[in-house]
CSV table of C-alpha atoms and ligand atoms in Angstrom, one decimal:
chain,number,residue,atom,x,y,z
A,1,MET,CA,12.9,11.2,-33.4
A,2,SER,CA,14.2,7.8,-34.5
A,3,ARG,CA,12.0,5.1,-36.0
A,4,PRO,CA,10.0,3.3,-33.2
A,5,LYS,CA,10.4,-0.4,-32.7
A,6,LYS,CA,6.6,-0.7,-32.0
A,7,HIS,CA,3.7,1.4,-33.1
A,8,VAL,CA,0.5,1.1,-31.2
A,9,PHE,CA,-2.8,2.3,-32.5
A,10,ILE,CA,-5.6,2.7,-30.0
A,11,CYS,CA,-9.1,3.0,-31.4
A,12,ILE,CA,-11.1,5.9,-30.0
A,13,GLN,CA,-13.8,5.9,-32.6
A,14,ASN,CA,-17.1,7.4,-31.4
A,15,ARG,CA,-20.5,6.7,-32.8
A,16,PRO,CA,-24.0,7.9,-31.8
A,17,PRO,CA,-25.8,6.1,-29.0
A,18,ASN,CA,-27.6,3.0,-30.2
A,19,HIS,CA,-25.5,2.7,-33.4
A,20,PRO,CA,-25.5,-1.0,-34.4
A,21,ARG,CA,-21.7,-1.2,-34.5
A,22,GLY,CA,-21.1,0.5,-31.2
A,23,SER,CA,-17.7,2.0,-30.8
A,24,CYS,CA,-14.4,1.6,-28.9
A,25,SER,CA,-14.9,5.1,-27.4
A,26,GLN,CA,-18.1,3.7,-25.7
A,27,LYS,CA,-16.0,0.8,-24.4
A,28,GLY,CA,-13.3,2.9,-22.8
A,29,GLY,CA,-11.0,3.7,-25.7
A,30,ASN,CA,-10.1,7.2,-24.3
A,31,GLU,CA,-9.2,5.8,-20.9
A,32,LEU,CA,-7.1,3.2,-22.6
A,33,LEU,CA,-5.2,5.8,-24.5
A,34,GLN,CA,-4.5,7.7,-21.3
A,35,ALA,CA,-3.3,4.4,-19.7
A,36,PHE,CA,-0.9,3.8,-22.6
A,37,TRP,CA,0.5,7.3,-22.4
A,38,ARG,CA,1.0,6.9,-18.6
A,39,GLU,CA,2.8,3.6,-19.1
A,40,GLN,CA,5.0,5.0,-21.9
A,41,GLN,CA,6.0,7.8,-19.5
A,42,LYS,CA,6.6,5.4,-16.7
A,43,HIS,CA,9.1,3.5,-18.8
A,44,GLY,CA,10.5,6.5,-20.6
A,45,ALA,CA,9.8,4.7,-23.8
A,46,PHE,CA,9.4,7.7,-26.0
A,47,GLU,CA,11.8,6.6,-28.7
A,48,GLU,CA,11.1,2.8,-29.0
A,49,VAL,CA,7.3,2.9,-28.7
A,50,ALA,CA,5.0,5.2,-30.7
A,51,ILE,CA,1.4,5.6,-29.5
A,52,THR,CA,-1.3,6.9,-31.9
A,53,TYR,CA,-5.0,7.2,-31.5
A,54,SER,CA,-7.1,6.0,-34.4
A,55,GLY,CA,-10.5,5.7,-35.8
A,56,CYS,CA,-12.2,2.4,-36.4
A,57,ILE,CA,-9.8,-0.5,-37.0
A,58,GLY,CA,-12.4,-3.0,-38.0
A,59,PRO,CA,-13.9,-5.6,-35.6
A,60,CYS,CA,-15.8,-3.2,-33.4
A,61,ASP,CA,-17.6,-6.0,-31.5
A,62,ASP,CA,-14.3,-6.9,-30.0
A,63,GLY,CA,-13.4,-3.4,-28.7
A,64,ALA,CA,-11.8,-1.6,-27.2
A,65,ASN,CA,-9.2,-2.5,-29.8
A,66,VAL,CA,-5.5,-2.0,-29.8
A,67,LEU,CA,-3.3,-2.7,-32.9
A,68,VAL,CA,0.4,-3.2,-32.7
A,69,TYR,CA,2.8,-3.0,-35.6
A,70,PRO,CA,5.1,-4.2,-37.1
A,71,GLU,CA,3.5,-7.6,-36.2
A,72,GLY,CA,-0.1,-6.6,-36.9
A,73,VAL,CA,-1.3,-8.1,-33.5
A,74,LEU,CA,-4.8,-6.9,-32.7
A,75,TYR,CA,-5.9,-6.9,-29.0
A,76,GLY,CA,-9.6,-6.8,-28.2
A,77,GLY,CA,-11.6,-6.1,-25.1
A,78,VAL,CA,-8.6,-4.2,-23.7
A,79,THR,CA,-9.0,-2.3,-20.4
A,80,PRO,CA,-6.6,0.0,-18.6
A,81,ASP,CA,-5.8,-2.9,-16.3
A,82,ASP,CA,-4.3,-4.8,-19.2
A,83,VAL,CA,-2.0,-2.0,-20.4
A,84,ALA,CA,1.0,-2.7,-18.1
A,85,GLU,CA,1.1,-6.3,-19.3
A,86,ILE,CA,0.9,-5.4,-23.0
A,87,PHE,CA,3.5,-2.7,-22.5
A,88,GLU,CA,6.0,-4.8,-20.6
A,89,ARG,CA,5.5,-8.1,-22.2
A,90,HIS,CA,4.9,-7.2,-25.8
A,91,LEU,CA,6.0,-3.6,-26.5
A,92,LEU,CA,9.2,-3.9,-24.5
A,93,GLY,CA,9.7,-7.6,-24.3
A,94,GLY,CA,8.6,-8.7,-27.8
A,95,GLU,CA,6.1,-11.4,-26.7
A,96,ALA,CA,2.5,-10.9,-27.7
A,97,VAL,CA,-0.1,-11.3,-24.9
A,98,ALA,CA,-2.1,-14.3,-26.3
A,99,ARG,CA,-5.1,-14.0,-23.9
A,100,LEU,CA,-6.0,-10.6,-25.3
A,101,GLN,CA,-5.5,-11.3,-29.0
A,102,VAL,CA,-8.6,-11.1,-31.2
A,103,PRO,CA,-9.4,-14.5,-32.7
A,104,ALA,CA,-8.0,-15.2,-36.2
A,105,GLU,CA,-11.5,-15.5,-37.7
A,106,ALA,CA,-12.2,-11.9,-36.7
A,107,TRP,CA,-8.9,-10.5,-37.7
B,201,FES,S1,-14.9,1.3,-33.3
B,201,FES,FE1,-13.0,0.6,-32.7
B,201,FES,S2,-12.6,-1.0,-34.1
B,201,FES,FE2,-14.4,-0.2,-34.8
């Protein structure tokens, strides 16, 4: 495997019910992960895009969170409906999706 151009981390952290921080898993993180894998398969982007599930990234209130490197762009409140746009515009096209970025004061 060659080094990917983009590496996407999708938070699937889980916490007990009523935990004060909540979790991305409770906000659909696992469905999001499946949507990214489907989109990767659709584009055959197995070499240029790496997809990794992760534990807590930090700003849980903004979840479900997705972190993209090498830029360090953090997307918050992401749903499966947003995945095609992130994939095509950012991961393949190189332009971050501004409307989904977590505000600078949170990240
Ligand atoms: S639980 Fe996902 S960022 Fe904290």
